[in-house]
PDB file of C-alpha atoms in Angstrom:
ATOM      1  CA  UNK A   1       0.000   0.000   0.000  1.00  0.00           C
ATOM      2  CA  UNK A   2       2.560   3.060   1.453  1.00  0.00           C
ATOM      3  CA  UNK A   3       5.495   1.693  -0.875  1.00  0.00           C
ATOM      4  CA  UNK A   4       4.463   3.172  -3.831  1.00  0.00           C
ATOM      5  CA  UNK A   5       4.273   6.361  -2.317  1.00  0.00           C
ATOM      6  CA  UNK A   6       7.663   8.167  -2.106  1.00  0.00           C
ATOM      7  CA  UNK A   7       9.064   7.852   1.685  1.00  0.00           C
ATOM      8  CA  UNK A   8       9.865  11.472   1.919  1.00  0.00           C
ATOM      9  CA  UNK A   9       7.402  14.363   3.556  1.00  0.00           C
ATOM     10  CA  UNK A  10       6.067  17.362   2.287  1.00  0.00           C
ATOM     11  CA  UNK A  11       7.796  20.862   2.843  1.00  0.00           C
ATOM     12  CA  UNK A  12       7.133  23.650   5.466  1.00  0.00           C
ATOM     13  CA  UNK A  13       4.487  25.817   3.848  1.00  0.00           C
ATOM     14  CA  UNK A  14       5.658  29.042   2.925  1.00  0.00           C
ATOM     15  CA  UNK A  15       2.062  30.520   4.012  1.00  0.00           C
ATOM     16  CA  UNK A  16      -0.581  29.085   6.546  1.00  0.00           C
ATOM     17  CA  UNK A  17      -4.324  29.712   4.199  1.00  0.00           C
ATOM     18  CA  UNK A  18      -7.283  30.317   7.029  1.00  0.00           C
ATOM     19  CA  UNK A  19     -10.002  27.274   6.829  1.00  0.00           C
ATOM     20  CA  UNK A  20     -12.957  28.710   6.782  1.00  0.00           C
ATOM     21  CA  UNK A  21     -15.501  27.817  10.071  1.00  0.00           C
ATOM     22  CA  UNK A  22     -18.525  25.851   9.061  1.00  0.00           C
ATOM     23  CA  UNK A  23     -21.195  27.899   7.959  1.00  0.00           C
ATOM     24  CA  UNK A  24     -23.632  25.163   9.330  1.00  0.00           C
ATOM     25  CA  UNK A  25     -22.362  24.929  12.801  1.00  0.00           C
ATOM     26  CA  UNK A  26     -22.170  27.159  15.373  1.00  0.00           C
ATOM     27  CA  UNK A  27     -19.243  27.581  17.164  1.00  0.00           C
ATOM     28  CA  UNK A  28     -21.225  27.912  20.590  1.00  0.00           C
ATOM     29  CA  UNK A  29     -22.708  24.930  19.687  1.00  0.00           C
ATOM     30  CA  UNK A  30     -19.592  22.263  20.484  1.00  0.00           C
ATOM     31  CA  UNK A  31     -19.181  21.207  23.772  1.00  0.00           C
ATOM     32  CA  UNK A  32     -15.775  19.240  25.059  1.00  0.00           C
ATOM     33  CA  UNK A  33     -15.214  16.121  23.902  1.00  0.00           C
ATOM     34  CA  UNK A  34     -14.512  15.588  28.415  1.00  0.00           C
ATOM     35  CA  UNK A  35     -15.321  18.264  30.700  1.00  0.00           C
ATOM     36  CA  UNK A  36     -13.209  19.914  33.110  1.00  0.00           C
ATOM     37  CA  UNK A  37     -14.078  17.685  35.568  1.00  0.00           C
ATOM     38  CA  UNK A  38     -13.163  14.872  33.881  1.00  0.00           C
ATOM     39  CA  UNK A  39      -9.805  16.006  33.559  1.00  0.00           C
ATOM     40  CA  UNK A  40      -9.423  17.329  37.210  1.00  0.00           C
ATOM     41  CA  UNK A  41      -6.852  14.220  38.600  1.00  0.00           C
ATOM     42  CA  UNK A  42      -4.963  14.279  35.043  1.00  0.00           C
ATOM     43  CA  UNK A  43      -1.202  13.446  34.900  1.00  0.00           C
ATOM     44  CA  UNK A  44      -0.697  12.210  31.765  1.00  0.00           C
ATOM     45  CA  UNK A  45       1.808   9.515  30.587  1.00  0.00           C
ATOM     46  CA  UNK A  46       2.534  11.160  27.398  1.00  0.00           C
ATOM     47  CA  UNK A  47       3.748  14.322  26.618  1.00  0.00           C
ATOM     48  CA  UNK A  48       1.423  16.253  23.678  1.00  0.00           C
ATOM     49  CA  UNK A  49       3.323  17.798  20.564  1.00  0.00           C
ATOM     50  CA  UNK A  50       5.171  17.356  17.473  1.00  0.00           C
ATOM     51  CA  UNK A  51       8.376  17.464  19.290  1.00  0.00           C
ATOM     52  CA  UNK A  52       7.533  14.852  21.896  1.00  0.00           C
ATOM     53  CA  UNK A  53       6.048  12.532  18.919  1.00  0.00           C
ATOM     54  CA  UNK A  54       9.350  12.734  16.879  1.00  0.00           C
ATOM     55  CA  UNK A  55      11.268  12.103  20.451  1.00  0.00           C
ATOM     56  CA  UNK A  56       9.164   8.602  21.072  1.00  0.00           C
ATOM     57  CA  UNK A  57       9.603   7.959  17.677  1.00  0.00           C
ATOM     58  CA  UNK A  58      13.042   7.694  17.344  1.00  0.00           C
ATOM     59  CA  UNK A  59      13.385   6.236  20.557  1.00  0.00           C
ATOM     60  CA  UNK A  60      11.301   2.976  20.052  1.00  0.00           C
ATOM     61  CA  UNK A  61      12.980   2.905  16.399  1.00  0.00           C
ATOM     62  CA  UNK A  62      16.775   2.829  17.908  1.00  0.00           C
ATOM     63  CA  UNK A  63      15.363  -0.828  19.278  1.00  0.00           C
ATOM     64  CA  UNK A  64      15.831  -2.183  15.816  1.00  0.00           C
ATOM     65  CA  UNK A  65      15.105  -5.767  17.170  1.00  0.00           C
ATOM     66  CA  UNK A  66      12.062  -4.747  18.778  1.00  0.00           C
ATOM     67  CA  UNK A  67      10.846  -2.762  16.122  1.00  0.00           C
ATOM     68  CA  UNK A  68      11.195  -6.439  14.146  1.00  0.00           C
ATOM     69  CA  UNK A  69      10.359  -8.869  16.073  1.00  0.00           C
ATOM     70  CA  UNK A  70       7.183  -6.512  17.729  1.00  0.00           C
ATOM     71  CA  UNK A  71       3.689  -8.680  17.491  1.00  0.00           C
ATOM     72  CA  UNK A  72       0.533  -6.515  19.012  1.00  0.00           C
ATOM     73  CA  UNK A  73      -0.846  -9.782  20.326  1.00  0.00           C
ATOM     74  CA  UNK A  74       2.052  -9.950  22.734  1.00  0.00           C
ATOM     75  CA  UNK A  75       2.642  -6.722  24.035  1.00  0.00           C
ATOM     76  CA  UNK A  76       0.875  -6.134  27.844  1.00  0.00           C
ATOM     77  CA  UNK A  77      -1.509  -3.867  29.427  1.00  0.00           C
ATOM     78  CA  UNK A  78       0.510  -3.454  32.361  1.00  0.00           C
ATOM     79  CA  UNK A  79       4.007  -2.271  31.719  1.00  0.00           C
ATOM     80  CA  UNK A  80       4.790   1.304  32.309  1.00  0.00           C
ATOM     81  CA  UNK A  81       7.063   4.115  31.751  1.00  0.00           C
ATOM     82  CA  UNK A  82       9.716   3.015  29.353  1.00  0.00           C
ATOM     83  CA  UNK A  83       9.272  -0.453  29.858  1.00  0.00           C
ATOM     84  CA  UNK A  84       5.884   0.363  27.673  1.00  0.00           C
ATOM     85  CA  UNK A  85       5.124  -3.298  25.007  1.00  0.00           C
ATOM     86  CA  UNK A  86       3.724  -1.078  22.361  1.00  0.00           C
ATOM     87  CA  UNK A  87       4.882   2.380  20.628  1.00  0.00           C
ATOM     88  CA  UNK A  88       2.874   4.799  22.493  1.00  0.00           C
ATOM     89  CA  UNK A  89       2.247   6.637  19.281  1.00  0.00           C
ATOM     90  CA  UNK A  90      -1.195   6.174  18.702  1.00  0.00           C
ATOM     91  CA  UNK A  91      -1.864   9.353  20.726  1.00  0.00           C
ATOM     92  CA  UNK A  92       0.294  11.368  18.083  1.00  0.00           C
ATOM     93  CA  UNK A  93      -1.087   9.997  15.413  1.00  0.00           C
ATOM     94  CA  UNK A  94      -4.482  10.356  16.439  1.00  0.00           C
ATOM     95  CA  UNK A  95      -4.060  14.480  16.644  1.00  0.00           C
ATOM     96  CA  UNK A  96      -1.941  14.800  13.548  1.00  0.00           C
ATOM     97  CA  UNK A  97       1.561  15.298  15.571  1.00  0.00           C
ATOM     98  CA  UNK A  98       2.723  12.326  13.632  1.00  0.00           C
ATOM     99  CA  UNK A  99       2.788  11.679  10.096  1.00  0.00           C
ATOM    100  CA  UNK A 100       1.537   7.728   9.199  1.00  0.00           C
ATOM    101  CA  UNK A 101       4.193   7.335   6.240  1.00  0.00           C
ATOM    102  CA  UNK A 102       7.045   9.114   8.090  1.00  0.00           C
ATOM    103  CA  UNK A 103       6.041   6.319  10.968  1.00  0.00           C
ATOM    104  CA  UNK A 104       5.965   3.414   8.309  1.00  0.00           C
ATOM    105  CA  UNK A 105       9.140   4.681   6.595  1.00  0.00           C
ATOM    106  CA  UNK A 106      11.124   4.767   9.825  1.00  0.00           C
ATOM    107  CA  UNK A 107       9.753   1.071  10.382  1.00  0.00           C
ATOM    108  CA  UNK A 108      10.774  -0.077   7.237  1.00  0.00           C
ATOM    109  CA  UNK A 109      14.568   1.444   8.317  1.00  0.00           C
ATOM    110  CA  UNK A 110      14.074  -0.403  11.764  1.00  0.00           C
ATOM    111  CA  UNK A 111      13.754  -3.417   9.680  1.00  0.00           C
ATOM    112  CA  UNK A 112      16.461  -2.833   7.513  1.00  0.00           C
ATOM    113  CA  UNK A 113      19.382  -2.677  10.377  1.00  0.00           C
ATOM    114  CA  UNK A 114      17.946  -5.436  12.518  1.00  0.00           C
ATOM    115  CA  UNK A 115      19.301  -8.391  13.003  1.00  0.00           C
ATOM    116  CA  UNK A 116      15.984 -10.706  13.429  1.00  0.00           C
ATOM    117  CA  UNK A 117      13.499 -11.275  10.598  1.00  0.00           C
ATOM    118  CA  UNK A 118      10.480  -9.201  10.801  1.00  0.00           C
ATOM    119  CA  UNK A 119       7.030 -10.591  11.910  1.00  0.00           C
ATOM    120  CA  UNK A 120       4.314  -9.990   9.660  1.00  0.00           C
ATOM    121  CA  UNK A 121       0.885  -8.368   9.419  1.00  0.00           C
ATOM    122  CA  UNK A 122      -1.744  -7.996  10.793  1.00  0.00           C
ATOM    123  CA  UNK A 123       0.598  -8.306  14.469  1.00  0.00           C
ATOM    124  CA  UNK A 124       3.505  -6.305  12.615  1.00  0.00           C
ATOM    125  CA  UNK A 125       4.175  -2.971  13.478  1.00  0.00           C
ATOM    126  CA  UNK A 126       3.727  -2.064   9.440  1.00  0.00           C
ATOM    127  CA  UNK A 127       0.159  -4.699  10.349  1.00  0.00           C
ATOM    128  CA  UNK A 128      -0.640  -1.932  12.662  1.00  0.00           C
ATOM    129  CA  UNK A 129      -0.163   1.029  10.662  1.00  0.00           C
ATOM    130  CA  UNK A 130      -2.319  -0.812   8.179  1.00  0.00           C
ATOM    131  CA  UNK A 131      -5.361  -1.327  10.920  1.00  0.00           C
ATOM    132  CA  UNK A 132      -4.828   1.772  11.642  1.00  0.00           C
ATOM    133  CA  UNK A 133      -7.149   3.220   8.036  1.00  0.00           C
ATOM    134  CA  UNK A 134      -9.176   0.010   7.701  1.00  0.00           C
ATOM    135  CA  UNK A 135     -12.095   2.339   8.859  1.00  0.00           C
ATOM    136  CA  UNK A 136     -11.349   5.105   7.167  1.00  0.00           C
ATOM    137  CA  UNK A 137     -11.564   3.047   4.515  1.00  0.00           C
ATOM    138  CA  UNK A 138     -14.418   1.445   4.744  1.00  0.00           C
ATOM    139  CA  UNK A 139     -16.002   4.563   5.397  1.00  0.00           C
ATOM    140  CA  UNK A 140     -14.973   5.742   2.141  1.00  0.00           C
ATOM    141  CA  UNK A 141     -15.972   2.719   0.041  1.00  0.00           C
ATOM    142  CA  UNK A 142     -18.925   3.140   1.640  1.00  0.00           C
ATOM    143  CA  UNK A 143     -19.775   7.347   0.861  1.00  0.00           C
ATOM    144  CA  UNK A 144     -18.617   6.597  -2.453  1.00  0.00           C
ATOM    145  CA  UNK A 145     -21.789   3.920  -3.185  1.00  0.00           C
ATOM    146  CA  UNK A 146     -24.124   6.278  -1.296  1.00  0.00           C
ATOM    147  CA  UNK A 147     -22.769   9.749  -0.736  1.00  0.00           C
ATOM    148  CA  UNK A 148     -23.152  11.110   2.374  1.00  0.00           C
ATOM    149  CA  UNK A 149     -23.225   8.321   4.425  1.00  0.00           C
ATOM    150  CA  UNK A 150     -19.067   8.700   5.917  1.00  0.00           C
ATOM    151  CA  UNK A 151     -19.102   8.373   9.166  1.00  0.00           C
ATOM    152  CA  UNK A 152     -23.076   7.120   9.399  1.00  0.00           C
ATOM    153  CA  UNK A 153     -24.763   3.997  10.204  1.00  0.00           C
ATOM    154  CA  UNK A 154     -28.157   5.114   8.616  1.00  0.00           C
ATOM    155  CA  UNK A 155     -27.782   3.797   4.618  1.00  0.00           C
ATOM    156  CA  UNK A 156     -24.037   2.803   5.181  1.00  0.00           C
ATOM    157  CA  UNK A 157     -24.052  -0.294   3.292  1.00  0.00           C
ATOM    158  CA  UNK A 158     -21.342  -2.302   5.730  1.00  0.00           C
ATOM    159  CA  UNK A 159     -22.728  -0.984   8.742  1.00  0.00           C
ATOM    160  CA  UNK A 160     -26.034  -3.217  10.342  1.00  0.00           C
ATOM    161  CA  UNK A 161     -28.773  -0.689  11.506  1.00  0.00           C
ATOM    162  CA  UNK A 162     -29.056  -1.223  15.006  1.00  0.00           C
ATOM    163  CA  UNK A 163     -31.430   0.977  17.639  1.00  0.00           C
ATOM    164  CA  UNK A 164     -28.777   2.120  19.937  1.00  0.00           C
ATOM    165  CA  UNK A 165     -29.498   2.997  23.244  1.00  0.00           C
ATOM    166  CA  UNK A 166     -28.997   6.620  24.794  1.00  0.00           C
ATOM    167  CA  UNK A 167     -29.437   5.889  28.565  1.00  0.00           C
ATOM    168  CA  UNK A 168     -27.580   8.955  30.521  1.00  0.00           C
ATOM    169  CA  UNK A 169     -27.172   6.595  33.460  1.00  0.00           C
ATOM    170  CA  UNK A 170     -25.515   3.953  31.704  1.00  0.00           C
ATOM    171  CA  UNK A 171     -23.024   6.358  29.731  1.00  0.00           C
ATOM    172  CA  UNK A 172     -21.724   8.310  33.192  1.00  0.00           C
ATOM    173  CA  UNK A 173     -21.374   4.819  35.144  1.00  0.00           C
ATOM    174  CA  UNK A 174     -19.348   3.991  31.846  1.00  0.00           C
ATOM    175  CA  UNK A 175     -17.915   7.251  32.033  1.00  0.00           C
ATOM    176  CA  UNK A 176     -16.943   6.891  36.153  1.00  0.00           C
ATOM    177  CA  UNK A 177     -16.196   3.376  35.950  1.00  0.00           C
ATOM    178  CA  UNK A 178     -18.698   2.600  37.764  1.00  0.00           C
ATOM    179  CA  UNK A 179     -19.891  -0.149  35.554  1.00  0.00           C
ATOM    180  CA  UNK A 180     -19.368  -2.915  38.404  1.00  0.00           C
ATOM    181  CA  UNK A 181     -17.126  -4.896  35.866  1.00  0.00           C
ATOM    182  CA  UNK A 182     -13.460  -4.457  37.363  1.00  0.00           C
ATOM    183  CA  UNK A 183     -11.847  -4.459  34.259  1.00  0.00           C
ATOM    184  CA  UNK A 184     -13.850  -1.701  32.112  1.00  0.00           C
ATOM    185  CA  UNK A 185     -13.683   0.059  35.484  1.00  0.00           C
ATOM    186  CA  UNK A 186      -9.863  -0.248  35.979  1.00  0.00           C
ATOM    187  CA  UNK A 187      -9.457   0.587  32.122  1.00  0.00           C
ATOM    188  CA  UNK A 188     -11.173   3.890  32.802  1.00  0.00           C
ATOM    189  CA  UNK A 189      -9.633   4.787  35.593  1.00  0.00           C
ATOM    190  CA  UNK A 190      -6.282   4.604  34.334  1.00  0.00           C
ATOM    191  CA  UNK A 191      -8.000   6.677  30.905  1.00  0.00           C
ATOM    192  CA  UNK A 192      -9.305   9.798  33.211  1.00  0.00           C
ATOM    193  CA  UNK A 193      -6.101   9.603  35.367  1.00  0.00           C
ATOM    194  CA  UNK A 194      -3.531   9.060  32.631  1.00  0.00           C
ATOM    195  CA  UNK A 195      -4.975   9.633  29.347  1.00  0.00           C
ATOM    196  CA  UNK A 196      -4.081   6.679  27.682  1.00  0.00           C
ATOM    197  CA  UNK A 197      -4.838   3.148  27.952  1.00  0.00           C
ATOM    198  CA  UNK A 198      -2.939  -0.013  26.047  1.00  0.00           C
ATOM    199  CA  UNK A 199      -5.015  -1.221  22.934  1.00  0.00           C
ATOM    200  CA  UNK A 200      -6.633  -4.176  24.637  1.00  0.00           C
ATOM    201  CA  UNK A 201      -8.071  -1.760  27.197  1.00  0.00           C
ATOM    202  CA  UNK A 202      -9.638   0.490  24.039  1.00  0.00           C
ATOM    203  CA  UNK A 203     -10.977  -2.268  22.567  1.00  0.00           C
ATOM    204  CA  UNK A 204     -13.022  -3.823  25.609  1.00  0.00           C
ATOM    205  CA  UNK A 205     -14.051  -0.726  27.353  1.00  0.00           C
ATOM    206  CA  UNK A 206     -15.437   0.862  23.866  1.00  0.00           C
ATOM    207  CA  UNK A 207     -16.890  -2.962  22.883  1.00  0.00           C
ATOM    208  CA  UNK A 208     -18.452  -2.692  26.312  1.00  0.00           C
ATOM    209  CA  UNK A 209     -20.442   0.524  25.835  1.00  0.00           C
ATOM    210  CA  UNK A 210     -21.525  -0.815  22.503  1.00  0.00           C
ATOM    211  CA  UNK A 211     -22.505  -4.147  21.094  1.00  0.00           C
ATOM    212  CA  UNK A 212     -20.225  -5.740  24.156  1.00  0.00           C
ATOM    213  CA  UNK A 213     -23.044  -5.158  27.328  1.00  0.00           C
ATOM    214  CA  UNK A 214     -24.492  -1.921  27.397  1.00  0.00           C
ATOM    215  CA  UNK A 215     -25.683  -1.221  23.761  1.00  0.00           C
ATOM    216  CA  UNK A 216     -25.368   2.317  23.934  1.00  0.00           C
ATOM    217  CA  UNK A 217     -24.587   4.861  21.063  1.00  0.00           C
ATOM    218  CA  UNK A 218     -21.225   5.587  20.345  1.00  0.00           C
TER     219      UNK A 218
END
């Protein structure tokens, strides 16, 4: 997929053009995607910015071997600090500090200089990146059969039309972790108190609000 496309980046714009706001939606009209509240026992693991996403980058691919031999399936919720199992990039990537094909390019480096074969996708690290746009994907297969529907369920061909819950009650004992499950509430937890959580964590704590227990919409 990403080798055809040439590994280097594109250049500092000369001159920033102002995107338009939305003529459709007010701007008084957004809330926070988690309130102050929510936020009020944050200390994040991971540092925000560009700089700090470059920094972790190059520091997980100096570990060659790692890089190589690095299988999602086997990495652990539990380690910490820089004993983390995964990249800790996802955050980085997720807000546009890091650049997908500069993070697949430096991979395909990592893989070059080490000194075990590399694993393969879908547990690969390159696997990963690929997982990563699946959706996106999808999403656009989908809008281009029946325009408008990106991001929908209602006439999204690959998505089944399911009446989703809206229970306030249900979403803030999600929210609080006060779901009674130890797991999802542990998994929380660590979200509102760290900001992150490993991918196994992301998975069963957004499974459980949806088609996992509480059938709520997402």
């Amino acid at each position: 997929v990403f080798e055809d496309v040439a590994p280097g980046t594109l250049g500092v714009p000369t001159k920033l053009t102002d995107i338009p706001w939305p003529r459709t939606v007010e701007k008084s009209s957004l809330d926070c995607i988690w309130d102050a509240s929510d936020c009020k026992n944050l200390k994040p693991i991971v540092r925000g910015g560009e700089t700090a996403a470059m920094e972790q980058l190059e520091r997980k691919m100096k570990m060659a071997n790692w890089v190589a031999s690095f299988e999602k399936p086997k990495t652990s919720c539990t380690t910490v600090g820089d004993n983390m199992s995964t990249t800790v990039l996802s955050p980085y990537m997720s807000l546009g500090c890091l650049s997908p094909r500069m993070f697949w390019w430096k991979v395909s480096d990592a893989y070059k200089r080490a000194s075990v074969s590399p694993s393969k996708p879908p547990v690969s690290l390159h696997g990963q990146l690929l997982w990563r746009d699946f959706n996106n994907l999808m999403a656009h297969c989908a809008n281009q059969e029946t325009p408008g529907s990106w991001g929908k369920m209602k006439g999204n061909k690959y998505c089944r039309d399911i009446p989703w819950g809206n229970d306030e009650k249900l979403l803030k004992a999600w929210k609080g972790g006060q779901t009674g499950y130890p797991w999802i509430d542990a998994c929380m937890a660590q979200l509102r108190n760290e900001g992150w959580i490993h991918h196994l964590g992301r998975h069963a704590v957004a499974c459980f609000l949806t088609r996992g227990d509480l059938w709520q919409h997402w």
